[in-house]
Short mmCIF file of C-alpha atoms and ligand atoms in Angstrom, two decimals:
data_model
loop_
_atom_site.label_atom_id
_atom_site.label_comp_id
_atom_site.label_asym_id
_atom_site.label_seq_id
_atom_site.Cartn_x
_atom_site.Cartn_y
_atom_site.Cartn_z
CA MET A 273 44.14 124.66 52.91
CA ILE A 274 41.65 123.69 50.27
CA ALA A 275 40.81 120.35 48.68
CA ARG A 276 38.67 120.23 45.58
CA ILE A 277 36.34 117.49 44.40
CA VAL A 278 36.80 116.86 40.69
CA GLY A 279 35.83 113.97 38.47
CA LEU A 280 34.06 112.76 35.39
CA ARG A 281 30.28 112.93 34.86
CA ARG A 282 28.06 111.11 37.34
CA CYS A 283 30.92 109.71 39.41
CA GLY A 284 29.27 110.92 42.63
CA LYS A 285 30.76 114.39 43.17
CA SER A 286 27.56 115.99 44.41
CA THR A 287 26.67 113.02 46.62
CA LEU A 288 30.13 113.19 48.18
CA PHE A 289 29.86 116.92 48.71
CA ASN A 290 26.50 116.47 50.43
CA LEU A 291 28.03 113.87 52.72
CA LEU A 292 30.96 116.13 53.64
CA SER A 293 28.86 119.23 54.10
CA GLY A 294 25.98 117.50 55.89
CA ARG A 295 23.59 118.85 53.28
CA GLU A 296 20.65 116.85 52.09
CA GLU A 297 19.78 118.41 48.76
CA THR A 298 20.30 116.04 45.83
CA GLY A 299 22.91 118.03 43.96
CA GLY A 300 24.32 121.42 43.19
CA ARG A 301 22.52 123.55 40.67
CA PHE A 302 23.88 122.81 37.21
CA GLY A 303 27.42 124.14 36.85
CA GLU A 304 27.52 125.54 40.37
CA LYS A 305 30.64 125.33 42.54
CA ARG A 306 29.92 124.62 46.18
CA LEU A 307 32.16 125.25 49.17
CA THR A 308 32.07 123.80 52.66
CA VAL A 309 34.37 123.86 55.68
CA CYS A 310 35.07 120.51 57.33
CA ARG A 311 36.67 120.07 60.68
CA ILE A 312 39.32 117.46 61.32
CA ALA A 313 37.71 115.52 64.13
CA ASP A 314 40.31 114.68 66.80
CA LYS A 315 39.23 112.77 69.92
CA ARG A 316 42.44 113.83 71.65
CA VAL A 317 41.25 117.44 71.72
CA SER A 318 37.91 116.52 73.27
CA GLN A 319 39.73 114.44 75.88
CA LEU A 320 42.08 117.31 76.77
CA ALA A 321 39.11 119.66 77.01
CA GLU A 322 37.55 117.34 79.55
CA VAL A 323 40.71 117.05 81.65
CA TYR A 324 41.35 120.80 81.70
CA SER A 325 37.66 121.76 81.85
CA SER A 326 38.37 124.01 78.88
CA GLN A 327 35.62 126.47 78.00
CA LYS A 328 36.26 126.01 74.31
CA THR A 329 37.50 123.32 71.95
CA THR A 330 38.92 124.16 68.55
CA PHE A 331 39.67 121.76 65.72
CA PRO A 332 41.63 122.33 62.53
CA GLU A 333 39.53 122.91 59.46
CA ILE A 334 39.90 122.26 55.80
CA LYS A 335 37.92 123.81 52.98
CA ILE A 336 36.37 121.49 50.44
CA GLU A 337 34.95 122.70 47.17
CA GLU A 338 32.95 120.78 44.59
CA ILE A 339 33.92 121.54 41.01
CA PRO A 340 30.90 120.55 38.90
CA GLU A 341 32.78 119.48 35.78
CA LEU A 342 36.27 118.71 34.62
CA SER A 343 36.74 121.02 31.68
CA SER A 344 39.26 123.56 30.49
CA ARG A 345 36.83 126.21 31.75
CA MET A 346 37.12 124.86 35.29
CA LEU A 347 40.82 124.02 35.26
CA PRO A 348 41.98 127.46 36.41
CA ASP A 349 39.76 126.92 39.46
CA ILE A 350 41.43 123.71 40.52
CA LYS A 351 45.05 124.79 40.05
CA ASP A 352 45.48 126.32 43.48
CA ALA A 353 44.00 123.30 45.26
CA ASP A 354 46.27 121.73 47.87
CA ALA A 355 44.73 118.33 47.16
CA LEU A 356 42.14 116.83 44.83
CA ILE A 357 39.47 114.37 45.88
CA VAL A 358 38.61 112.37 42.79
CA PRO A 359 35.54 110.12 42.98
CA VAL A 360 35.77 107.25 40.53
CA ARG A 361 32.53 105.56 39.44
CA LEU A 362 32.30 101.89 40.41
CA PHE A 363 28.60 101.39 39.79
CA ASP A 364 26.64 101.19 36.55
CA ASP A 365 25.94 104.65 35.18
CA PRO A 366 22.34 105.41 36.21
CA VAL A 367 21.68 107.25 32.94
CA THR A 368 23.60 105.40 30.22
CA ARG A 369 23.69 102.00 32.04
CA GLU A 370 27.36 101.80 31.12
CA LYS A 371 29.51 99.50 33.25
CA PRO A 372 32.26 101.15 35.29
CA SER A 373 35.64 101.69 33.66
CA PRO A 374 37.73 103.00 36.56
CA LYS A 375 41.16 102.62 34.97
CA LYS A 376 40.06 104.41 31.84
CA ASP A 377 38.43 107.15 33.94
CA ILE A 378 41.58 107.67 36.00
CA LYS A 379 43.62 107.92 32.80
CA GLU A 380 41.17 110.39 31.33
CA ILE A 381 41.38 112.65 34.37
CA ASP A 382 45.17 112.56 34.29
CA SER A 383 45.17 113.35 30.56
CA GLU A 384 43.03 116.42 31.18
CA LEU A 385 45.37 117.66 33.92
CA ILE A 386 48.47 116.80 31.91
CA LEU A 387 47.23 118.57 28.80
CA ASN A 388 46.78 121.74 30.77
CA ASP A 389 50.32 121.49 32.19
CA VAL A 390 51.88 120.86 28.79
CA LYS A 391 50.20 124.00 27.49
CA ALA A 392 51.59 126.00 30.42
CA ILE A 393 55.08 124.61 29.81
CA GLU A 394 54.96 125.44 26.10
CA THR A 395 53.99 129.03 26.85
CA ARG A 396 56.80 129.39 29.38
CA LEU A 397 59.37 127.81 27.05
CA GLY A 398 58.37 130.32 24.38
CA THR A 399 58.93 133.18 26.81
CA ILE A 400 62.32 131.78 27.84
CA GLU A 401 63.37 131.51 24.19
CA ARG A 402 62.45 135.15 23.61
CA TYR A 403 64.38 136.32 26.69
CA ILE A 404 67.48 134.43 25.64
CA LYS A 405 67.30 135.82 22.10
CA LYS A 406 66.84 139.35 23.38
CA GLY A 407 70.27 138.97 24.99
CA ALA A 408 70.02 138.26 28.67
CA SER A 409 73.09 138.75 30.88
CA THR A 410 75.28 135.68 31.39
CA GLN A 411 73.85 135.06 34.84
CA GLU A 412 70.25 135.46 33.70
CA ARG A 413 70.98 133.25 30.75
CA GLU A 414 72.32 130.45 32.91
CA GLU A 415 69.26 130.60 35.08
CA LEU A 416 66.91 130.58 32.10
CA GLU A 417 68.76 127.63 30.60
CA ARG A 418 68.44 125.70 33.85
CA GLU A 419 64.73 126.42 33.90
CA ARG A 420 64.44 125.39 30.27
CA ALA A 421 66.20 122.09 30.99
CA LEU A 422 63.83 121.32 33.87
CA LEU A 423 60.73 122.25 31.88
CA THR A 424 61.86 120.20 28.89
CA ARG A 425 62.39 117.20 31.14
CA LEU A 426 58.92 117.64 32.69
CA GLU A 427 57.35 118.06 29.28
CA GLY A 428 58.94 114.79 28.10
CA SER A 429 57.49 112.89 31.04
CA LEU A 430 54.09 114.53 30.71
CA GLU A 431 53.93 113.68 27.04
CA SER A 432 54.49 110.03 27.86
CA GLY A 433 51.54 110.24 30.25
CA ILE A 434 53.33 110.63 33.58
CA PRO A 435 51.73 113.31 35.79
CA VAL A 436 54.00 115.76 37.65
CA ARG A 437 53.12 114.16 40.99
CA GLN A 438 54.90 110.98 39.84
CA ILE A 439 58.03 112.58 38.45
CA PRO A 440 60.96 112.26 40.86
CA LEU A 441 62.24 115.76 41.66
CA ASP A 442 64.87 117.04 44.07
CA LYS A 443 64.08 119.69 46.67
CA LYS A 444 65.10 122.62 44.49
CA GLU A 445 63.08 121.35 41.55
CA VAL A 446 60.04 120.86 43.76
CA GLU A 447 60.40 124.47 44.88
CA LYS A 448 60.63 125.60 41.25
CA THR A 449 57.69 123.56 40.02
CA ARG A 450 55.53 124.88 42.85
CA ASN A 451 55.59 128.30 41.18
CA TYR A 452 53.89 126.90 38.12
CA SER A 453 51.13 125.22 40.16
CA PHE A 454 50.92 122.27 37.79
CA ALA A 455 47.48 120.66 37.92
CA SER A 456 48.94 117.16 37.55
CA GLY A 457 51.27 117.85 40.48
CA ILE A 458 48.47 118.19 43.03
CA PRO A 459 48.20 115.18 45.37
CA ILE A 460 45.09 113.08 44.72
CA LEU A 461 42.84 111.02 46.92
CA TYR A 462 41.03 108.52 44.67
CA LEU A 463 37.68 107.87 46.21
CA LEU A 464 36.65 104.55 44.71
CA ASN A 465 32.91 105.08 44.82
CA HIS A 466 31.34 101.63 44.67
CA ASN A 467 27.96 100.02 45.13
CA ASP A 468 27.58 96.48 46.55
CA ASP A 469 28.26 94.82 43.20
CA TYR A 470 31.70 96.39 42.83
CA LYS A 471 32.95 96.34 46.42
CA GLU A 472 35.69 93.77 45.73
CA THR A 473 36.69 95.47 42.48
CA ALA A 474 37.11 98.74 44.37
CA GLU A 475 39.22 97.12 47.09
CA ALA A 476 41.49 95.38 44.60
CA LEU A 477 41.93 98.62 42.67
CA ALA A 478 42.76 100.49 45.87
CA ASP A 479 45.58 98.03 46.55
CA ARG A 480 46.98 98.48 43.10
CA LEU A 481 46.82 102.28 43.08
CA SER A 482 48.22 102.75 46.57
CA SER A 483 51.83 102.49 45.43
CA LEU A 484 51.59 105.52 43.12
CA ALA A 485 53.48 108.59 44.31
CA GLY A 486 51.38 111.54 45.42
CA THR A 487 48.16 109.56 45.65
CA ASP A 488 46.07 107.80 48.22
CA THR A 489 42.96 105.68 47.81
CA LEU A 490 39.78 105.03 49.72
CA PRO A 491 37.03 102.62 48.66
CA MET A 492 33.67 103.92 49.82
CA ASN A 493 29.97 103.58 49.03
CA VAL A 494 29.18 107.26 49.12
CA LYS A 495 25.45 106.98 48.41
CA LEU A 496 24.96 104.47 51.21
CA GLU A 497 27.08 106.57 53.61
CA LEU A 498 24.99 109.64 52.82
CA GLU A 499 21.80 107.66 53.46
CA LEU A 500 23.19 106.40 56.78
CA ALA A 501 24.39 109.87 57.80
CA SER A 502 20.93 111.33 57.33
CA LEU A 503 19.28 108.80 59.69
CA PRO A 504 18.71 109.34 63.42
CA ASP A 505 21.47 107.69 65.52
CA ASP A 506 19.44 104.69 66.72
CA GLU A 507 18.09 103.83 63.28
CA ARG A 508 21.57 104.11 61.82
CA ARG A 509 23.01 101.75 64.42
CA GLU A 510 20.22 99.26 63.80
CA LEU A 511 20.90 99.21 60.05
CA ILE A 512 24.64 98.91 60.53
CA ASP A 513 24.15 95.94 62.86
CA GLU A 514 21.51 94.25 60.75
CA PHE A 515 23.43 94.39 57.47
CA GLU A 516 26.90 94.25 59.03
CA LEU A 517 27.86 97.49 57.32
CA GLU A 518 31.24 99.08 57.83
CA PRO A 519 30.81 102.75 56.97
CA VAL A 520 34.07 104.65 56.48
CA GLY A 521 32.58 107.94 57.65
CA ALA A 522 33.23 111.48 56.49
CA ASP A 523 35.67 112.09 59.38
CA PHE A 524 38.01 109.34 58.23
CA LEU A 525 37.95 110.62 54.67
CA ILE A 526 38.78 114.15 55.78
CA LYS A 527 41.64 112.87 57.95
CA LYS A 528 43.01 111.07 54.88
CA VAL A 529 43.04 114.31 52.92
CA TYR A 530 44.75 116.04 55.83
CA ASN A 531 47.49 113.40 55.89
CA LEU A 532 47.83 113.47 52.11
CA LEU A 533 48.62 117.17 52.43
CA GLY A 534 51.50 116.26 54.75
CA LEU A 535 49.82 117.95 57.68
CA ILE A 536 50.03 117.03 61.35
CA SER A 537 48.42 118.42 64.50
CA PHE A 538 50.00 119.49 67.75
CA LEU A 539 47.84 120.20 70.75
CA THR A 540 47.56 122.89 73.40
CA ALA A 541 45.25 122.87 76.37
CA ASN A 542 44.34 125.04 79.33
CA GLU A 543 41.15 126.08 81.11
CA HIS A 544 40.25 128.51 78.32
CA GLU A 545 40.74 126.33 75.30
CA ALA A 546 41.76 122.88 74.12
CA ARG A 547 42.95 123.05 70.59
CA ALA A 548 44.62 121.21 67.71
CA TRP A 549 46.89 123.29 65.48
CA THR A 550 47.87 122.40 61.95
CA VAL A 551 51.48 122.44 60.73
CA LYS A 552 53.32 120.78 57.86
CA ALA A 553 55.19 117.65 58.95
CA GLY A 554 58.79 118.68 59.63
CA THR A 555 57.94 122.05 61.22
CA ASP A 556 60.23 123.08 64.09
CA ALA A 557 59.08 124.29 67.52
CA LEU A 558 59.84 127.94 66.71
CA HIS A 559 57.52 128.02 63.71
CA ALA A 560 54.91 125.93 65.49
CA ALA A 561 54.95 128.65 68.16
CA GLY A 562 54.37 131.18 65.38
CA THR A 563 51.15 129.47 64.30
CA VAL A 564 49.80 130.00 67.82
CA HIS A 565 50.92 133.63 67.98
CA LYS A 566 53.66 135.73 66.36
CA ASP A 567 54.62 137.12 69.81
CA ILE A 568 55.23 133.61 71.11
CA GLN A 569 57.57 132.97 68.20
CA LYS A 570 59.39 136.30 68.76
CA GLY A 571 59.83 135.75 72.49
CA PHE A 572 60.35 131.97 72.27
CA ILE A 573 62.32 130.52 75.18
CA ARG A 574 61.49 126.82 75.03
CA ALA A 575 58.70 124.34 74.54
CA GLU A 576 57.51 121.88 77.16
CA VAL A 577 56.52 118.82 75.17
CA ILE A 578 54.87 115.49 75.87
CA SER A 579 53.13 113.20 73.43
CA PHE A 580 49.39 112.84 73.95
CA ASN A 581 49.72 109.09 74.50
CA GLU A 582 52.36 109.53 77.18
CA LEU A 583 50.26 112.16 78.90
CA ALA A 584 47.26 109.81 78.76
CA SER A 585 49.45 107.00 80.21
CA VAL A 586 49.97 109.04 83.41
CA ASN A 587 46.30 109.96 83.51
CA PHE A 588 46.99 113.55 82.42
CA ASP A 589 48.95 114.20 85.63
CA THR A 590 51.67 116.65 84.50
CA ASN A 591 53.54 116.44 87.79
CA LEU A 592 53.79 112.68 87.53
CA ALA A 593 54.88 113.08 83.90
CA LYS A 594 57.68 115.41 85.08
CA LYS A 595 58.79 112.95 87.77
CA LYS A 596 58.89 110.15 85.23
CA GLY A 597 60.91 112.31 82.84
CA LEU A 598 58.21 112.16 80.17
CA LEU A 599 57.84 115.93 79.95
CA ARG A 600 60.69 117.23 77.79
CA LEU A 601 62.12 120.73 77.43
CA GLU A 602 62.77 121.36 73.77
CA GLY A 603 64.49 124.21 71.93
CA LYS A 604 63.68 126.10 68.73
CA ASP A 605 64.91 123.35 66.40
CA TYR A 606 62.85 120.53 67.84
CA ILE A 607 60.75 118.93 65.08
CA VAL A 608 57.14 118.81 66.21
CA LYS A 609 55.35 115.45 66.02
CA ASP A 610 51.69 114.66 65.48
CA GLY A 611 49.96 114.54 68.85
CA ASP A 612 52.58 116.51 70.79
CA VAL A 613 50.97 118.41 73.64
CA ILE A 614 52.97 121.62 73.90
CA LEU A 615 53.26 124.46 76.38
CA PHE A 616 55.34 127.31 74.97
CA ARG A 617 57.49 129.40 77.35
CA PHE A 618 58.14 132.87 76.00
CA ASN A 619 59.09 136.48 76.84
CA VAL A 620 56.96 139.38 75.73
N1 GTP B 240 24.99 102.89 43.47
C1 GTP B 240 25.58 104.04 43.75
N2 GTP B 240 25.15 105.11 43.09
C2 GTP B 240 25.74 106.28 43.35
C3 GTP B 240 26.79 106.39 44.28
N3 GTP B 240 27.19 107.68 44.32
C4 GTP B 240 26.39 108.32 43.45
N4 GTP B 240 25.51 107.48 42.87
C5 GTP B 240 24.46 107.82 41.89
O1 GTP B 240 25.06 108.28 40.71
C6 GTP B 240 24.32 109.40 40.19
C7 GTP B 240 25.22 110.59 40.09
O2 GTP B 240 25.63 111.00 41.37
P1 GTP B 240 26.02 112.50 41.64
O3 GTP B 240 26.49 112.61 43.05
O4 GTP B 240 24.95 113.42 41.20
O5 GTP B 240 27.26 112.58 40.66
P2 GTP B 240 27.96 113.87 40.06
O6 GTP B 240 29.37 113.49 39.83
O7 GTP B 240 27.68 115.06 40.88
O8 GTP B 240 27.19 113.97 38.66
P3 GTP B 240 27.18 115.20 37.64
O9 GTP B 240 27.12 116.45 38.44
O10 GTP B 240 25.93 114.95 36.83
O11 GTP B 240 28.41 115.04 36.83
C8 GTP B 240 23.16 109.61 41.12
O12 GTP B 240 22.04 108.94 40.57
C9 GTP B 240 23.61 108.96 42.40
O13 GTP B 240 22.52 108.50 43.15
C10 GTP B 240 27.22 105.22 44.95
O14 GTP B 240 28.13 105.23 45.78
N5 GTP B 240 26.58 104.09 44.65
MG1 MG B 241 26.87 116.98 40.38
#
């Protein structure tokens, strides 16, 4: 899984990347892409590790890459992103002194993504036309015509400024559009990057944007958060208390991206390792088993499942959980939930 940071000039991309990567340098070298791996902090894993005296704890990770500019040169690099983190400037531009124009900026970013998708659609429509003319078989022809109808519909919406992520599609169409990896179809987290002067503006904008399909929002003062993050713990706490600050924190941001991707974690724990595993929401027990090990999937018998909160409610006493009927035996088709603690039973 990879999320990419993209945005307009001086919106705070490099500052955000430094916060997420724990780096202190002021910015990437000009035009340089930078990659970091962030872990999805999960207190439940640490708690399980304590209970089971696990030797190791393992958290899910997500790659985050900073794209230095939003240009047609860089667009191929963002197309395979699973999510985009888009900082939006809500402070006066330190170079031009221009006031923020967040709505205009958001539009501009969408236009750039949309333009790229329209070009891709036009190319594909041309190819379809040629195939049909060349005399495809009836079956091929029907398929091509269906594809052409879908692409034409998408093109119409795009041309009126609606990004793919906001176009209602059925399951089959979603599957089809995935093959094209449309840039405007990638889910977006708008990071409303504000200073003190624009805090309220950012919060109001977050409310308004939150209803858009395929997007999430987070108001944050990235520069301040980076400054706080680079302080020793006691100094940071002092500042937070003194100025009544409410930092969002990099962990919360990363969790937001994780959720935006439709990902959930299930947990496993024993004396060797306590671990959170990533699956798409809606994954069944059989495939969840496969993420742990292919052999467990092949030899799957059943899954012993309890939610983390239920397990915590009996003080992590599995026997008591069994007595109370909280520990369930689930089959292959059981849909795994976030925070399920699972023990897979399998044959080798
Ligand atoms: N007040 C304020 N200034 C910020 C914030 N985030 C970034 N800045 C400032 O805005 C300027 C640009 O920040 P960068 O992180 O370099 O932005 P960028 O998007 O990487 O910029 P380019 O790479 O030049 O496009 C710097 O002077 C930052 O200090 C913020 O949250 N609040
Ligand atoms: Mg930069």
